[in-house]
Coordinates of C-alpha atoms and ligand atoms in Angstrom, one line a residue:
X981 CA 205.8 214.2 287.4
X982 CA 205.6 212.5 290.7
X983 CA 208.2 210.3 292.5
X984 CA 208.6 208.7 295.9
X985 CA 211.3 207.0 297.9
X986 CA 210.4 203.6 299.2
X987 CA 211.7 200.5 300.8
X988 CA 212.7 197.8 298.3
X989 CA 214.3 194.6 299.5
X990 CA 215.7 196.3 302.6
X991 CA 217.1 199.3 300.6
X992 CA 215.8 202.7 299.8
X993 CA 214.8 203.1 296.2
X994 CA 213.3 205.9 294.2
X995 CA 210.2 205.2 292.1
X996 CA 208.4 207.2 289.4
X997 CA 204.6 207.3 290.0
X998 CA 202.0 207.1 287.3
X999 CA 198.5 208.3 287.9
X1000 CA 195.9 205.8 286.8
X1001 CA 192.2 206.1 287.4
X1002 CA 191.6 205.9 291.2
X1003 CA 195.2 204.8 291.9
X1004 CA 198.8 205.9 291.9
X1005 CA 201.2 203.2 290.9
X1006 CA 205.0 203.1 291.0
X1007 CA 206.0 201.8 287.5
X1008 CA 209.6 202.8 287.1
X1009 CA 212.6 202.5 289.3
X1010 CA 214.8 205.6 289.2
X1011 CA 218.5 204.5 289.1
X1012 CA 219.8 207.6 290.8
X1013 CA 218.4 210.1 293.3
X1014 CA 216.4 212.6 291.2
X1015 CA 218.1 215.7 292.7
X1016 CA 221.4 214.5 291.3
X1017 CA 220.1 215.2 287.8
X1018 CA 218.1 218.4 288.4
X1019 CA 215.0 217.0 286.8
X1020 CA 213.4 213.6 287.0
X1021 CA 213.1 213.3 283.2
X1022 CA 216.9 213.0 283.0
X1023 CA 217.3 210.2 285.5
X1024 CA 218.0 206.8 284.1
X1025 CA 215.2 204.4 284.9
X1026 CA 213.9 200.9 284.2
X1027 CA 210.5 199.3 284.4
X1028 CA 209.6 197.5 287.6
X1029 CA 206.8 195.3 288.7
X1030 CA 204.0 197.8 289.2
X1031 CA 203.5 198.6 292.9
X1032 CA 200.5 200.7 294.1
X1033 CA 201.8 203.6 296.2
X1034 CA 199.2 202.7 298.8
X1035 CA 201.0 199.3 299.3
X1036 CA 204.5 200.7 299.3
X1037 CA 206.5 201.4 302.5
X1038 CA 207.1 205.1 301.8
X1039 CA 210.2 206.8 303.1
X1040 CA 210.9 210.5 303.4
X1041 CA 211.3 211.5 299.7
X1042 CA 214.2 213.7 300.4
X1043 CA 217.6 213.3 302.1
X1044 CA 218.6 217.0 302.5
X1045 CA 221.9 218.4 303.7
X1046 CA 219.8 221.0 305.4
X1047 CA 216.2 222.0 306.0
X1048 CA 215.6 225.8 305.7
X1049 CA 212.4 226.9 307.3
X1050 CA 210.6 230.2 306.8
X1051 CA 208.8 231.7 309.9
X1052 CA 205.7 233.9 309.7
X1053 CA 205.1 233.8 306.0
X1054 CA 201.3 234.0 306.3
X1055 CA 199.8 237.2 307.7
X1056 CA 197.1 235.5 309.8
X1057 CA 199.6 233.1 311.4
X1058 CA 201.9 236.0 312.4
X1059 CA 198.8 237.7 314.0
X1060 CA 197.6 234.6 315.9
X1061 CA 201.0 234.3 317.7
X1062 CA 200.9 238.1 318.4
X1063 CA 203.7 238.8 316.0
X1064 CA 204.0 241.7 313.5
X1065 CA 204.4 241.0 309.8
X1066 CA 208.2 240.7 309.2
X1067 CA 209.9 243.3 306.9
X1068 CA 212.2 240.6 305.5
X1069 CA 211.9 236.8 305.6
X1070 CA 212.7 235.0 308.9
X1071 CA 214.7 231.9 308.3
X1072 CA 215.9 229.1 310.6
X1073 CA 217.2 225.6 310.2
X1074 CA 215.9 222.2 311.3
X1075 CA 218.5 219.4 311.5
X1076 CA 218.2 216.6 309.0
X1077 CA 218.1 214.2 312.0
X1078 CA 214.6 215.5 312.8
X1079 CA 213.2 213.9 309.6
X1080 CA 210.8 211.0 309.8
X1081 CA 209.0 209.0 307.1
X1082 CA 205.3 209.1 306.3
X1083 CA 203.5 207.0 309.0
X1084 CA 206.3 207.2 311.5
X1085 CA 205.5 208.5 315.0
X1086 CA 206.1 212.0 316.2
X1087 CA 207.5 211.7 319.7
X1088 CA 206.5 214.4 322.2
X1089 CA 209.7 215.0 324.2
X1090 CA 209.7 215.1 328.0
X1091 CA 211.4 218.5 327.9
X1092 CA 208.2 220.1 326.4
X1093 CA 204.6 220.5 327.6
X1094 CA 203.3 221.9 324.4
X1095 CA 204.1 220.4 321.0
X1096 CA 202.3 221.9 318.0
X1097 CA 201.8 220.9 314.4
X1098 CA 202.6 223.3 311.5
X1099 CA 201.5 222.1 308.1
X1100 CA 203.6 223.6 305.3
X1101 CA 204.5 223.2 301.6
X1102 CA 208.0 222.0 301.2
X1103 CA 210.2 222.8 298.2
X1104 CA 212.9 220.4 297.0
X1105 CA 215.9 221.9 295.4
X1106 CA 217.1 220.3 292.1
X1107 CA 220.1 222.5 291.2
X1108 CA 222.7 224.2 293.4
X1109 CA 221.9 227.9 293.9
X1110 CA 224.1 230.5 295.2
X1111 CA 223.5 234.3 295.2
X1112 CA 220.7 234.3 292.6
X1113 CA 220.2 237.7 290.9
X1114 CA 217.3 239.9 291.9
X1115 CA 215.3 239.0 288.7
X1116 CA 216.5 235.5 288.2
X1117 CA 213.8 232.8 287.6
X1118 CA 214.0 230.3 290.5
X1119 CA 211.9 227.6 288.8
X1120 CA 214.8 225.9 287.1
X1121 CA 216.3 225.3 290.6
X1122 CA 213.2 223.6 291.9
X1123 CA 212.8 219.8 291.5
X1124 CA 209.3 219.7 293.1
X1125 CA 207.1 220.0 296.1
X1126 CA 206.1 218.0 299.1
X1127 CA 204.4 218.3 302.5
X1128 CA 206.3 219.1 305.7
X1129 CA 205.1 219.2 309.2
X1130 CA 207.3 221.8 311.0
X1131 CA 206.6 220.3 314.5
X1132 CA 207.4 222.8 317.2
X1133 CA 207.8 222.7 321.0
X1134 CA 205.9 226.0 321.4
X1135 CA 206.8 226.4 325.1
X1136 CA 210.5 226.1 324.4
X1137 CA 210.3 228.4 321.3
X1138 CA 208.9 231.1 323.6
X1139 CA 211.5 230.4 326.3
X1140 CA 214.7 230.2 324.2
X1141 CA 216.4 233.1 322.4
X1142 CA 216.5 231.1 319.2
X1143 CA 214.6 228.1 318.0
X1144 CA 217.1 225.3 317.6
X1145 CA 215.8 223.2 320.5
X1146 CA 212.1 224.0 319.9
X1147 CA 212.3 223.0 316.2
X1148 CA 215.1 220.4 316.3
X1149 CA 214.0 217.3 318.3
X1150 CA 214.2 214.0 316.6
X1151 CA 210.9 213.2 314.8
X1152 CA 210.0 216.9 314.5
X1153 CA 210.1 216.9 310.7
X1154 CA 207.7 214.5 308.9
X1155 CA 208.1 214.8 305.1
X1156 CA 206.3 213.3 302.2
X1157 CA 204.5 211.3 301.0
X1158 CA 205.8 212.1 297.5
X1159 CA 207.5 214.9 295.5
X1160 CA 205.4 216.4 292.7
X1161 CA 206.0 219.2 290.2
X1162 CA 202.3 219.4 289.3
X1163 CA 201.9 222.5 291.5
X1164 CA 202.3 226.2 290.8
X1165 CA 202.7 228.0 294.2
X1166 CA 202.6 231.4 292.5
X1167 CA 199.2 230.5 291.1
X1168 CA 198.1 229.0 294.4
X1169 CA 198.5 225.7 296.2
X1170 CA 196.3 224.6 299.1
X1171 CA 197.9 223.3 302.3
X1172 CA 195.6 221.7 304.9
X1173 CA 196.2 220.2 308.3
X1174 CA 193.9 217.8 310.1
X1175 CA 194.1 216.3 313.5
X1176 CA 192.1 213.1 314.0
X1177 CA 190.2 213.9 310.8
X1178 CA 189.2 217.5 311.9
X1179 CA 190.5 220.4 309.8
X1180 CA 192.8 222.7 311.8
X1181 CA 194.6 224.7 309.2
X1182 CA 193.8 225.7 305.6
X1183 CA 196.0 228.1 303.7
X1184 CA 196.9 228.9 300.2
X1185 CA 200.4 229.8 298.9
X1186 CA 198.8 232.8 297.2
X1187 CA 198.7 234.3 300.7
X1188 CA 202.4 234.1 301.3
X1189 CA 203.9 237.4 302.6
X1190 CA 207.0 236.6 300.6
X1191 CA 206.5 234.8 297.3
X1192 CA 208.5 231.7 296.7
X1193 CA 211.0 233.4 294.3
X1194 CA 211.7 236.0 296.9
X1195 CA 212.4 233.3 299.5
X1196 CA 214.7 231.2 297.3
X1197 CA 216.7 234.2 296.1
X1198 CA 216.9 235.5 299.7
X1199 CA 218.1 232.2 301.2
X1200 CA 220.6 231.9 298.4
X1201 CA 222.3 235.2 299.4
X1202 CA 223.0 233.6 302.8
X1203 CA 223.8 229.9 302.1
X1204 CA 224.3 227.8 299.0
X1205 CA 221.3 225.5 298.5
X1206 CA 222.4 222.1 297.3
X1207 CA 220.4 219.5 295.3
X1208 CA 218.0 217.7 297.6
X1209 CA 217.9 220.5 300.2
X1210 CA 214.4 221.3 301.5
X1211 CA 212.8 224.6 302.1
X1212 CA 209.7 224.7 304.3
X1213 CA 207.7 227.7 303.3
X1214 CA 205.8 228.6 306.5
X1215 CA 202.5 227.7 308.1
X1216 CA 199.1 229.3 307.8
X1217 CA 196.9 230.2 310.8
X1218 CA 195.4 227.6 313.1
X1219 CA 198.5 226.0 314.7
X1220 CA 197.6 224.0 317.8
X1221 CA 198.8 221.2 320.1
X1222 CA 199.3 217.5 319.5
X1223 CA 198.7 214.9 322.2
X1224 CA 199.7 211.3 322.4
X1225 CA 197.2 209.2 320.5
X1226 CA 196.5 211.9 317.9
X1227 CA 197.0 211.4 314.2
X1228 CA 198.1 214.5 312.3
X1229 CA 197.7 214.9 308.5
X1230 CA 199.2 217.5 306.2
X1231 CA 197.8 217.6 302.7
X1232 CA 199.0 219.7 299.8
X1233 CA 197.6 220.0 296.3
X1234 CA 198.9 217.1 294.1
X1235 CA 201.3 215.8 296.8
X1236 CA 198.8 213.8 298.8
X1237 CA 198.5 213.2 302.5
X1238 CA 201.4 213.1 305.0
X1239 CA 200.0 211.2 308.0
X1240 CA 201.8 210.6 311.3
X1241 CA 200.7 209.3 314.7
X1242 CA 201.8 211.1 317.9
X1243 CA 203.2 209.3 321.0
X1244 CA 204.9 210.4 324.2
X1245 CA 208.6 209.9 324.4
Ligands
LIG1450 MG1 206.9 226.6 310.5

């Protein structure tokens, strides 16, 4: 299953995507946001004039109440920033106002001299979860997966006691291009980041320090996750700076490529 959110006659609509040879096509209009039904198969839909995904104006596929990010969840990334491997998950929030659509510009703020990309696998919640038990299966709570760029003002992250400013600027959370459930992060999903076509990061969710079920259960002890909420699962090694004029791409297995240009504010 794959779906997207896209512009239709000036409104935001949700579309179900069918894979055809060489092409992805939106064939059905979903009549409610998928997260309100827990799974896409249960959402009422109707046929629409087929629209190739490549020709659609894609929007962020999620409208979360919060974005919960995981810090240092790949051993090699913790090491490259001189950090030790955490004993329990490190979580922080990005504000929903930081979200931008596929293709929209990341704006380097004047306050920062060093803005980095962090390509990550995003998890979209489909059912409210609160204090899940230690052995509870988290899969029924997950609607699907997408790409996230956890854009970070690295100089401000090092300067501030906490990361709200460094992680929270407008445009610092590109998300998309689609949501797919054709991934098994426990078996391994690749996440790759490219800048101007050159590969900068390549990781696999098999190398998570904390597996996805541990993360979801852990976060649910702290805060209730609502349908549509987004978890960004941490970035692999290879983080680096973005400059005006760059184009940054985050690609995850079965989700496609999230591509955003970079400009100065
Ligand atoms: Mg990150």
